[in-house]
mmCIF file of C-alpha atoms in Angstrom:
data_model
loop_
_atom_site.group_PDB
_atom_site.id
_atom_site.type_symbol
_atom_site.label_atom_id
_atom_site.label_comp_id
_atom_site.label_asym_id
_atom_site.label_seq_id
_atom_site.Cartn_x
_atom_site.Cartn_y
_atom_site.Cartn_z
ATOM 1 C CA UNK A 142 9.344 73.319 -43.305
ATOM 2 C CA UNK A 143 9.887 73.361 -39.579
ATOM 3 C CA UNK A 144 13.025 75.116 -38.383
ATOM 4 C CA UNK A 145 15.176 74.370 -35.378
ATOM 5 C CA UNK A 146 17.994 76.718 -34.470
ATOM 6 C CA UNK A 147 20.972 76.295 -32.186
ATOM 7 C CA UNK A 148 23.127 78.916 -30.561
ATOM 8 C CA UNK A 149 26.023 79.273 -30.608
ATOM 9 C CA UNK A 150 27.096 77.472 -33.746
ATOM 10 C CA UNK A 151 30.668 77.278 -32.540
ATOM 11 C CA UNK A 152 32.277 77.824 -29.167
ATOM 12 C CA UNK A 153 35.810 77.573 -27.865
ATOM 13 C CA UNK A 154 36.318 77.632 -24.134
ATOM 14 C CA UNK A 155 38.939 76.939 -21.503
ATOM 15 C CA UNK A 156 38.954 73.754 -19.495
ATOM 16 C CA UNK A 157 36.858 74.063 -16.359
ATOM 17 C CA UNK A 158 34.363 76.570 -17.683
ATOM 18 C CA UNK A 159 30.690 75.903 -18.347
ATOM 19 C CA UNK A 160 29.078 76.289 -21.729
ATOM 20 C CA UNK A 161 25.375 76.696 -22.475
ATOM 21 C CA UNK A 162 23.901 75.651 -25.809
ATOM 22 C CA UNK A 163 20.401 76.715 -26.798
ATOM 23 C CA UNK A 164 18.026 74.826 -29.032
ATOM 24 C CA UNK A 165 14.919 76.598 -30.292
ATOM 25 C CA UNK A 166 12.008 75.488 -32.429
ATOM 26 C CA UNK A 167 11.250 78.602 -34.430
ATOM 27 C CA UNK A 168 7.863 77.954 -35.985
ATOM 28 C CA UNK A 169 6.350 75.131 -34.003
ATOM 29 C CA UNK A 170 5.947 73.952 -30.449
ATOM 30 C CA UNK A 171 8.165 71.064 -29.490
ATOM 31 C CA UNK A 172 6.909 68.749 -26.803
ATOM 32 C CA UNK A 173 10.114 66.766 -26.896
ATOM 33 C CA UNK A 174 13.666 67.735 -27.701
ATOM 34 C CA UNK A 175 16.596 65.416 -28.058
ATOM 35 C CA UNK A 176 20.268 66.114 -27.516
ATOM 36 C CA UNK A 177 22.881 64.212 -29.491
ATOM 37 C CA UNK A 178 26.652 64.194 -29.521
ATOM 38 C CA UNK A 179 28.777 63.325 -32.497
ATOM 39 C CA UNK A 180 32.504 62.670 -32.379
ATOM 40 C CA UNK A 181 34.582 62.949 -35.579
ATOM 41 C CA UNK A 182 33.913 60.212 -38.117
ATOM 42 C CA UNK A 183 31.238 58.718 -35.861
ATOM 43 C CA UNK A 184 27.481 58.727 -35.973
ATOM 44 C CA UNK A 185 25.164 60.577 -33.643
ATOM 45 C CA UNK A 186 24.689 59.264 -30.147
ATOM 46 C CA UNK A 187 21.628 60.187 -28.146
ATOM 47 C CA UNK A 188 22.549 61.855 -24.870
ATOM 48 C CA UNK A 189 19.174 62.687 -23.408
ATOM 49 C CA UNK A 190 15.502 63.206 -24.105
ATOM 50 C CA UNK A 191 13.927 66.387 -22.820
ATOM 51 C CA UNK A 192 10.205 66.923 -22.303
ATOM 52 C CA UNK A 193 8.830 70.374 -21.586
ATOM 53 C CA UNK A 194 8.274 70.954 -17.902
ATOM 54 C CA UNK A 195 9.822 67.712 -16.692
ATOM 55 C CA UNK A 196 13.248 66.297 -15.977
ATOM 56 C CA UNK A 197 15.320 65.036 -18.849
ATOM 57 C CA UNK A 198 15.889 61.332 -19.359
ATOM 58 C CA UNK A 199 19.548 60.555 -19.829
ATOM 59 C CA UNK A 200 21.031 57.661 -21.755
ATOM 60 C CA UNK A 201 23.251 55.189 -20.013
ATOM 61 C CA UNK A 202 26.729 56.534 -19.501
ATOM 62 C CA UNK A 203 25.769 60.212 -19.777
ATOM 63 C CA UNK A 204 26.376 62.140 -16.563
ATOM 64 C CA UNK A 205 23.313 64.193 -15.747
ATOM 65 C CA UNK A 206 25.242 66.453 -13.392
ATOM 66 C CA UNK A 207 27.729 67.265 -16.095
ATOM 67 C CA UNK A 208 25.262 67.771 -18.926
ATOM 68 C CA UNK A 209 22.431 69.840 -17.492
ATOM 69 C CA UNK A 210 19.316 70.021 -19.607
ATOM 70 C CA UNK A 211 16.491 72.472 -19.114
ATOM 71 C CA UNK A 212 13.333 72.470 -21.240
ATOM 72 C CA UNK A 213 11.498 75.420 -19.768
ATOM 73 C CA UNK A 214 9.176 76.152 -22.658
ATOM 74 C CA UNK A 215 7.724 74.473 -25.719
ATOM 75 C CA UNK A 216 10.212 76.271 -27.947
ATOM 76 C CA UNK A 217 13.447 76.225 -25.961
ATOM 77 C CA UNK A 218 15.738 73.601 -24.499
ATOM 78 C CA UNK A 219 19.218 74.283 -23.186
ATOM 79 C CA UNK A 220 22.189 72.005 -22.651
ATOM 80 C CA UNK A 221 24.859 73.192 -20.244
ATOM 81 C CA UNK A 222 28.186 71.410 -20.259
ATOM 82 C CA UNK A 223 29.520 72.037 -16.780
ATOM 83 C CA UNK A 224 33.234 72.146 -15.977
ATOM 84 C CA UNK A 225 34.066 71.286 -19.558
ATOM 85 C CA UNK A 226 37.182 69.277 -20.342
ATOM 86 C CA UNK A 227 38.958 68.594 -23.638
ATOM 87 C CA UNK A 228 37.262 65.202 -23.908
ATOM 88 C CA UNK A 229 33.917 67.016 -24.049
ATOM 89 C CA UNK A 230 34.959 68.595 -27.336
ATOM 90 C CA UNK A 231 32.404 67.393 -29.819
ATOM 91 C CA UNK A 232 29.577 68.365 -32.133
ATOM 92 C CA UNK A 233 26.316 68.723 -30.206
ATOM 93 C CA UNK A 234 23.050 68.513 -32.112
ATOM 94 C CA UNK A 235 19.505 68.928 -30.916
ATOM 95 C CA UNK A 236 16.306 67.815 -32.549
ATOM 96 C CA UNK A 237 12.701 68.675 -31.817
ATOM 97 C CA UNK A 238 9.484 66.748 -32.133
ATOM 98 C CA UNK A 239 6.332 68.790 -32.642
ATOM 99 C CA UNK A 240 2.842 68.953 -31.228
ATOM 100 C CA UNK A 241 0.050 67.592 -33.389
ATOM 101 C CA UNK A 242 -2.058 70.204 -35.115
ATOM 102 C CA UNK A 243 -3.000 71.589 -38.494
ATOM 103 C CA UNK A 244 -0.280 74.210 -38.426
ATOM 104 C CA UNK A 245 2.344 72.046 -36.758
ATOM 105 C CA UNK A 246 4.673 69.545 -38.313
ATOM 106 C CA UNK A 247 4.021 65.881 -37.918
ATOM 107 C CA UNK A 248 4.633 64.578 -34.431
ATOM 108 C CA UNK A 249 6.474 61.639 -35.963
ATOM 109 C CA UNK A 250 9.217 63.712 -37.524
ATOM 110 C CA UNK A 251 12.250 64.989 -35.747
ATOM 111 C CA UNK A 252 13.609 68.293 -36.972
ATOM 112 C CA UNK A 253 17.316 68.744 -36.427
ATOM 113 C CA UNK A 254 19.206 71.848 -35.458
ATOM 114 C CA UNK A 255 22.378 72.862 -37.302
ATOM 115 C CA UNK A 256 24.623 71.766 -34.455
ATOM 116 C CA UNK A 257 27.119 73.405 -32.116
ATOM 117 C CA UNK A 258 30.788 72.620 -32.350
ATOM 118 C CA UNK A 259 32.388 72.759 -28.917
ATOM 119 C CA UNK A 260 36.144 72.914 -28.522
ATOM 120 C CA UNK A 261 37.561 72.813 -25.007
ATOM 121 C CA UNK A 262 41.177 73.882 -24.717
ATOM 122 C CA UNK B 18 26.946 43.951 -34.286
ATOM 123 C CA UNK B 19 25.243 47.324 -34.589
ATOM 124 C CA UNK B 20 21.471 47.397 -34.561
ATOM 125 C CA UNK B 21 21.503 49.516 -37.714
ATOM 126 C CA UNK B 22 24.031 48.763 -40.424
ATOM 127 C CA UNK B 23 24.648 50.790 -43.544
ATOM 128 C CA UNK B 24 26.522 49.930 -46.704
ATOM 129 C CA UNK B 25 28.661 51.049 -48.265
ATOM 130 C CA UNK B 26 30.533 53.181 -45.740
ATOM 131 C CA UNK B 27 32.048 55.255 -48.526
ATOM 132 C CA UNK B 28 30.862 55.733 -52.067
ATOM 133 C CA UNK B 29 32.420 57.768 -54.848
ATOM 134 C CA UNK B 30 30.630 58.161 -58.161
ATOM 135 C CA UNK B 31 30.561 60.344 -61.235
ATOM 136 C CA UNK B 32 27.947 62.993 -61.780
ATOM 137 C CA UNK B 33 24.819 61.529 -63.315
ATOM 138 C CA UNK B 34 25.190 58.065 -61.852
ATOM 139 C CA UNK B 35 22.373 56.282 -60.053
ATOM 140 C CA UNK B 36 23.233 55.882 -56.384
ATOM 141 C CA UNK B 37 21.980 53.274 -53.915
ATOM 142 C CA UNK B 38 22.689 53.262 -50.209
ATOM 143 C CA UNK B 39 21.504 50.335 -48.121
ATOM 144 C CA UNK B 40 20.373 50.078 -44.521
ATOM 145 C CA UNK B 41 19.627 46.924 -42.554
ATOM 146 C CA UNK B 42 18.294 46.848 -39.039
ATOM 147 C CA UNK B 43 17.871 44.106 -36.483
ATOM 148 C CA UNK B 44 15.325 45.688 -34.157
ATOM 149 C CA UNK B 45 11.594 46.190 -34.317
ATOM 150 C CA UNK B 46 10.830 49.633 -35.645
ATOM 151 C CA UNK B 47 7.886 51.957 -36.056
ATOM 152 C CA UNK B 48 9.640 54.009 -38.721
ATOM 153 C CA UNK B 49 12.915 54.368 -40.572
ATOM 154 C CA UNK B 50 14.484 57.764 -41.152
ATOM 155 C CA UNK B 51 16.941 58.872 -43.795
ATOM 156 C CA UNK B 52 19.012 61.914 -42.922
ATOM 157 C CA UNK B 53 21.552 63.974 -44.831
ATOM 158 C CA UNK B 54 24.514 65.587 -43.090
ATOM 159 C CA UNK B 55 26.580 68.122 -44.973
ATOM 160 C CA UNK B 56 30.273 68.830 -44.276
ATOM 161 C CA UNK B 57 29.386 71.712 -41.984
ATOM 162 C CA UNK B 58 27.504 69.271 -39.776
ATOM 163 C CA UNK B 59 23.929 70.377 -40.257
ATOM 164 C CA UNK B 60 21.409 67.577 -40.588
ATOM 165 C CA UNK B 61 18.379 67.520 -42.843
ATOM 166 C CA UNK B 62 15.639 64.957 -42.501
ATOM 167 C CA UNK B 63 15.009 63.461 -45.947
ATOM 168 C CA UNK B 64 12.427 60.770 -45.342
ATOM 169 C CA UNK B 65 10.519 58.998 -42.660
ATOM 170 C CA UNK B 66 8.856 55.814 -43.825
ATOM 171 C CA UNK B 67 7.222 52.789 -42.290
ATOM 172 C CA UNK B 68 6.244 50.927 -45.456
ATOM 173 C CA UNK B 69 6.573 51.002 -49.198
ATOM 174 C CA UNK B 70 8.270 53.817 -50.990
ATOM 175 C CA UNK B 71 8.558 57.595 -50.895
ATOM 176 C CA UNK B 72 9.899 59.955 -53.517
ATOM 177 C CA UNK B 73 11.052 63.538 -53.273
ATOM 178 C CA UNK B 74 12.649 65.042 -56.336
ATOM 179 C CA UNK B 75 15.602 62.868 -57.304
ATOM 180 C CA UNK B 76 15.529 60.966 -54.027
ATOM 181 C CA UNK B 77 13.655 57.722 -53.516
ATOM 182 C CA UNK B 78 13.459 55.721 -50.297
ATOM 183 C CA UNK B 79 12.103 52.213 -50.001
ATOM 184 C CA UNK B 80 11.590 49.879 -47.097
ATOM 185 C CA UNK B 81 10.903 46.160 -46.800
ATOM 186 C CA UNK B 82 9.601 45.489 -43.316
ATOM 187 C CA UNK B 83 9.777 41.694 -43.634
ATOM 188 C CA UNK B 84 13.417 41.795 -44.656
ATOM 189 C CA UNK B 85 14.252 44.670 -42.281
ATOM 190 C CA UNK B 86 15.938 46.557 -45.073
ATOM 191 C CA UNK B 87 15.707 50.024 -46.535
ATOM 192 C CA UNK B 88 17.384 51.692 -49.481
ATOM 193 C CA UNK B 89 17.967 55.278 -50.455
ATOM 194 C CA UNK B 90 18.354 55.972 -54.162
ATOM 195 C CA UNK B 91 19.561 59.117 -55.861
ATOM 196 C CA UNK B 92 18.872 59.495 -59.559
ATOM 197 C CA UNK B 93 20.975 61.722 -61.823
ATOM 198 C CA UNK B 94 23.427 62.396 -59.008
ATOM 199 C CA UNK B 95 25.073 65.796 -58.736
ATOM 200 C CA UNK B 96 28.145 67.059 -56.856
ATOM 201 C CA UNK B 97 25.842 68.929 -54.467
ATOM 202 C CA UNK B 98 24.517 65.534 -53.348
ATOM 203 C CA UNK B 99 27.907 64.905 -51.736
ATOM 204 C CA UNK B 100 27.218 64.420 -48.047
ATOM 205 C CA UNK B 101 26.937 61.775 -45.365
ATOM 206 C CA UNK B 102 23.662 59.885 -45.521
ATOM 207 C CA UNK B 103 22.455 58.343 -42.301
ATOM 208 C CA UNK B 104 19.645 55.925 -41.691
ATOM 209 C CA UNK B 105 18.053 55.807 -38.278
ATOM 210 C CA UNK B 106 15.577 53.350 -36.834
ATOM 211 C CA UNK B 107 12.741 54.666 -34.705
ATOM 212 C CA UNK B 108 12.009 51.929 -32.239
ATOM 213 C CA UNK B 109 8.542 50.733 -31.297
ATOM 214 C CA UNK B 110 5.149 52.396 -31.429
ATOM 215 C CA UNK B 111 5.247 55.784 -29.824
ATOM 216 C CA UNK B 112 8.926 55.436 -29.073
ATOM 217 C CA UNK B 113 10.893 58.514 -29.894
ATOM 218 C CA UNK B 114 14.461 57.309 -29.741
ATOM 219 C CA UNK B 115 16.416 56.947 -32.926
ATOM 220 C CA UNK B 116 19.157 54.383 -33.371
ATOM 221 C CA UNK B 117 21.595 55.581 -36.001
ATOM 222 C CA UNK B 118 23.602 53.781 -38.616
ATOM 223 C CA UNK B 119 27.216 54.728 -39.015
ATOM 224 C CA UNK B 120 26.537 56.762 -42.143
ATOM 225 C CA UNK B 121 27.546 56.526 -45.776
ATOM 226 C CA UNK B 122 29.915 59.165 -47.082
ATOM 227 C CA UNK B 123 28.917 59.954 -50.667
ATOM 228 C CA UNK B 124 31.159 61.899 -53.013
ATOM 229 C CA UNK B 125 29.926 62.817 -56.460
ATOM 230 C CA UNK B 126 32.640 63.987 -58.804
ATOM 231 C CA UNK B 127 31.845 66.365 -61.667
#
Protein backbone atom coordinates (compact mmCIF):
# COMPACT_ATOMS: atom_id res chain seq x y z
CA UNK A 1 0.00 0.00 0.00
CA UNK A 2 0.88 3.66 -0.18
CA UNK A 3 3.40 4.88 2.36
CA UNK A 4 3.69 8.27 4.00
CA UNK A 5 6.67 9.03 6.20
CA UNK A 6 7.28 11.78 8.72
CA UNK A 7 10.53 13.07 10.10
CA UNK A 8 11.42 13.38 12.86
CA UNK A 9 9.27 10.93 14.77
CA UNK A 10 10.00 12.68 18.04
CA UNK A 11 11.50 16.04 18.88
CA UNK A 12 12.19 17.89 22.10
CA UNK A 13 13.08 21.54 21.88
CA UNK A 14 13.44 24.62 24.03
CA UNK A 15 10.78 27.28 24.15
CA UNK A 16 11.29 29.91 21.48
CA UNK A 17 12.97 27.69 18.93
CA UNK A 18 11.49 26.65 15.59
CA UNK A 19 10.89 23.06 14.61
CA UNK A 20 10.42 21.69 11.10
CA UNK A 21 8.48 18.50 10.46
CA UNK A 22 8.64 16.78 7.08
CA UNK A 23 5.93 14.70 5.49
CA UNK A 24 6.79 12.61 2.45
CA UNK A 25 4.74 10.37 0.20
CA UNK A 26 7.20 7.62 -0.64
CA UNK A 27 5.62 5.76 -3.53
CA UNK A 28 3.01 8.08 -4.94
CA UNK A 29 2.50 11.71 -5.82
CA UNK A 30 0.34 13.62 -3.41
CA UNK A 31 -1.60 16.55 -4.78
CA UNK A 32 -2.91 17.39 -1.35
CA UNK A 33 -1.46 16.93 2.10
CA UNK A 34 -3.20 17.56 5.37
CA UNK A 35 -1.72 18.48 8.72
CA UNK A 36 -3.44 17.41 11.92
CA UNK A 37 -2.75 17.96 15.58
CA UNK A 38 -3.76 15.61 18.34
CA UNK A 39 -3.66 16.44 22.04
CA UNK A 40 -3.63 13.61 24.61
CA UNK A 41 -6.89 11.69 24.86
CA UNK A 42 -8.39 13.80 22.07
CA UNK A 43 -9.12 13.12 18.45
CA UNK A 44 -7.32 14.59 15.48
CA UNK A 45 -7.98 18.18 14.56
CA UNK A 46 -7.29 19.43 11.07
CA UNK A 47 -4.86 22.34 11.09
CA UNK A 48 -4.41 23.05 7.41
CA UNK A 49 -4.75 21.70 3.90
CA UNK A 50 -1.74 21.98 1.64
CA UNK A 51 -1.83 21.79 -2.15
CA UNK A 52 1.36 21.48 -4.15
CA UNK A 53 2.54 24.81 -5.47
CA UNK A 54 -0.04 26.95 -3.70
CA UNK A 55 -0.60 28.48 -0.30
CA UNK A 56 -1.99 26.31 2.45
CA UNK A 57 -5.54 26.75 3.67
CA UNK A 58 -5.68 27.03 7.42
CA UNK A 59 -8.56 26.06 9.67
CA UNK A 60 -10.17 28.64 11.87
CA UNK A 61 -8.12 29.35 14.94
CA UNK A 62 -4.82 28.10 13.50
CA UNK A 63 -2.21 30.84 13.19
CA UNK A 64 -0.66 30.70 9.74
CA UNK A 65 2.35 32.74 10.82
CA UNK A 66 3.07 30.33 13.62
CA UNK A 67 2.52 27.12 11.69
CA UNK A 68 4.26 27.60 8.35
CA UNK A 69 3.42 25.05 5.70
CA UNK A 70 5.33 24.54 2.49
CA UNK A 71 4.31 22.02 -0.17
CA UNK A 72 7.08 22.49 -2.68
CA UNK A 73 6.77 19.19 -4.50
CA UNK A 74 4.28 16.41 -5.07
CA UNK A 75 6.04 14.23 -2.51
CA UNK A 76 7.01 16.64 0.26
CA UNK A 77 5.21 18.99 2.61
CA UNK A 78 6.79 20.63 5.63
CA UNK A 79 5.27 22.11 8.76
CA UNK A 80 7.40 24.56 10.71
CA UNK A 81 6.32 25.45 14.21
CA UNK A 82 7.86 28.86 14.75
CA UNK A 83 8.83 30.17 18.19
CA UNK A 84 7.46 27.04 19.80
CA UNK A 85 5.97 27.22 23.28
CA UNK A 86 5.00 24.47 25.73
CA UNK A 87 1.36 24.73 24.66
CA UNK A 88 2.44 23.67 21.16
CA UNK A 89 3.50 20.31 22.55
CA UNK A 90 1.37 17.81 20.73
CA UNK A 91 1.31 14.93 18.27
CA UNK A 92 1.41 16.21 14.69
CA UNK A 93 0.21 13.93 11.92
CA UNK A 94 0.17 14.45 8.19
CA UNK A 95 -1.84 12.65 5.57
CA UNK A 96 -1.55 12.62 1.80
CA UNK A 97 -4.08 12.26 -0.97
CA UNK A 98 -2.82 10.83 -4.24
CA UNK A 99 -3.05 11.63 -7.92
CA UNK A 100 -5.32 9.44 -10.01
CA UNK A 101 -3.55 6.86 -12.13
CA UNK A 102 -3.07 3.15 -12.62
CA UNK A 103 -0.01 3.03 -10.39
CA UNK A 104 -1.26 5.53 -7.83
CA UNK A 105 -3.53 4.95 -4.89
CA UNK A 106 -7.10 6.07 -5.04
CA UNK A 107 -7.55 9.81 -4.90
CA UNK A 108 -10.33 9.29 -2.38
CA UNK A 109 -8.12 7.73 0.26
CA UNK A 110 -5.96 9.61 2.67
CA UNK A 111 -2.77 7.88 3.71
CA UNK A 112 -1.52 8.86 7.14
CA UNK A 113 2.02 9.37 8.31
CA UNK A 114 3.23 7.85 11.58
CA UNK A 115 3.17 11.18 13.39
CA UNK A 116 5.69 13.43 15.11
CA UNK A 117 5.59 13.94 18.84
CA UNK A 118 6.70 17.45 19.72
CA UNK A 119 7.65 18.36 23.26
CA UNK A 120 8.51 21.98 23.99
CA UNK A 121 10.29 22.57 27.28
CA UNK B 1 -23.10 18.03 19.88
CA UNK B 2 -20.24 16.71 17.77
CA UNK B 3 -20.88 16.15 14.09
CA UNK B 4 -19.46 12.64 14.39
CA UNK B 5 -20.24 10.59 17.47
CA UNK B 6 -18.79 7.22 18.35
CA UNK B 7 -19.88 4.66 20.90
CA UNK B 8 -18.71 3.22 23.09
CA UNK B 9 -15.80 5.45 24.10
CA UNK B 10 -14.07 2.53 25.78
CA UNK B 11 -14.54 -1.17 25.23
CA UNK B 12 -12.83 -4.07 26.95
CA UNK B 13 -13.45 -7.62 25.78
CA UNK B 14 -11.97 -11.08 25.96
CA UNK B 15 -10.03 -12.61 23.12
CA UNK B 16 -12.34 -14.22 20.60
CA UNK B 17 -15.31 -11.97 21.22
CA UNK B 18 -17.21 -10.26 18.42
CA UNK B 19 -16.70 -6.51 18.62
CA UNK B 20 -18.96 -3.73 17.34
CA UNK B 21 -18.10 -0.05 17.33
CA UNK B 22 -20.73 2.44 16.23
CA UNK B 23 -20.48 5.79 14.50
CA UNK B 24 -23.27 8.29 13.89
CA UNK B 25 -22.90 11.49 11.94
CA UNK B 26 -25.11 14.51 11.47
CA UNK B 27 -23.62 16.00 8.32
CA UNK B 28 -23.88 15.17 4.65
CA UNK B 29 -20.98 12.99 3.63
CA UNK B 30 -19.38 11.62 0.50
CA UNK B 31 -17.60 8.85 2.39
CA UNK B 32 -17.00 7.49 5.86
CA UNK B 33 -13.55 6.39 6.97
CA UNK B 34 -12.54 3.97 9.68
CA UNK B 35 -9.05 4.43 11.06
CA UNK B 36 -6.96 2.51 13.56
CA UNK B 37 -4.50 4.26 15.86
CA UNK B 38 -2.04 2.19 17.83
CA UNK B 39 -0.51 3.25 21.17
CA UNK B 40 2.54 4.67 19.44
CA UNK B 41 0.27 7.06 17.57
CA UNK B 42 0.56 5.81 14.02
CA UNK B 43 -2.68 5.75 12.07
CA UNK B 44 -3.76 3.13 9.57
CA UNK B 45 -6.68 3.63 7.24
CA UNK B 46 -8.92 0.56 7.51
CA UNK B 47 -11.88 1.37 5.30
CA UNK B 48 -13.42 4.06 3.22
CA UNK B 49 -17.03 3.41 2.31
CA UNK B 50 -19.94 5.33 0.90
CA UNK B 51 -22.55 2.56 0.84
CA UNK B 52 -23.15 -1.00 1.85
CA UNK B 53 -20.48 -3.11 3.41
CA UNK B 54 -16.77 -3.84 3.09
CA UNK B 55 -14.76 -6.69 4.52
CA UNK B 56 -11.05 -7.10 5.04
CA UNK B 57 -9.90 -10.15 6.94
CA UNK B 58 -11.62 -10.14 10.32
CA UNK B 59 -12.82 -6.56 9.92
CA UNK B 60 -16.19 -5.62 8.51
CA UNK B 61 -17.52 -2.09 8.01
CA UNK B 62 -21.09 -1.22 7.18
CA UNK B 63 -22.86 2.03 6.49
CA UNK B 64 -26.51 3.06 6.34
CA UNK B 65 -26.71 6.37 4.53
CA UNK B 66 -30.39 6.95 5.34
CA UNK B 67 -29.80 6.50 9.05
CA UNK B 68 -26.41 8.25 8.97
CA UNK B 69 -24.82 5.39 10.84
CA UNK B 70 -21.82 3.16 10.36
CA UNK B 71 -20.48 0.20 12.29
CA UNK B 72 -17.12 -1.46 12.49
CA UNK B 73 -17.11 -5.13 13.45
CA UNK B 74 -14.19 -7.30 14.46
CA UNK B 75 -14.69 -11.04 14.43
CA UNK B 76 -12.59 -13.41 16.56
CA UNK B 77 -10.92 -10.49 18.30
CA UNK B 78 -7.28 -10.75 19.33
CA UNK B 79 -5.11 -8.77 21.76
CA UNK B 80 -3.28 -7.24 18.78
CA UNK B 81 -6.58 -5.59 17.81
CA UNK B 82 -6.22 -3.39 20.89
CA UNK B 83 -6.08 0.17 19.60
CA UNK B 84 -8.15 3.31 19.23
CA UNK B 85 -10.62 3.09 16.37
CA UNK B 86 -11.70 6.36 14.83
CA UNK B 87 -14.44 7.07 12.36
CA UNK B 88 -14.18 10.14 10.19
CA UNK B 89 -16.73 11.72 7.89
CA UNK B 90 -15.59 13.03 4.54
CA UNK B 91 -17.87 15.92 3.78
CA UNK B 92 -19.50 16.57 0.42
CA UNK B 93 -18.57 15.55 -3.10
CA UNK B 94 -14.98 16.34 -3.83
CA UNK B 95 -14.46 17.70 -0.35
CA UNK B 96 -11.29 16.51 1.24
CA UNK B 97 -11.74 17.47 4.86
CA UNK B 98 -12.34 14.78 7.41
CA UNK B 99 -14.37 15.35 10.55
CA UNK B 100 -13.27 12.92 13.23
CA UNK B 101 -15.14 11.12 15.94
CA UNK B 102 -13.62 11.06 19.38
CA UNK B 103 -12.41 7.49 19.00
CA UNK B 104 -13.16 4.20 20.70
CA UNK B 105 -10.43 2.70 22.84
CA UNK B 106 -10.57 -1.08 22.43
CA UNK B 107 -8.74 -3.44 24.75
CA UNK B 108 -8.77 -7.15 24.06
CA UNK B 109 -7.59 -9.26 26.96
CA UNK B 110 -6.02 -12.68 26.36
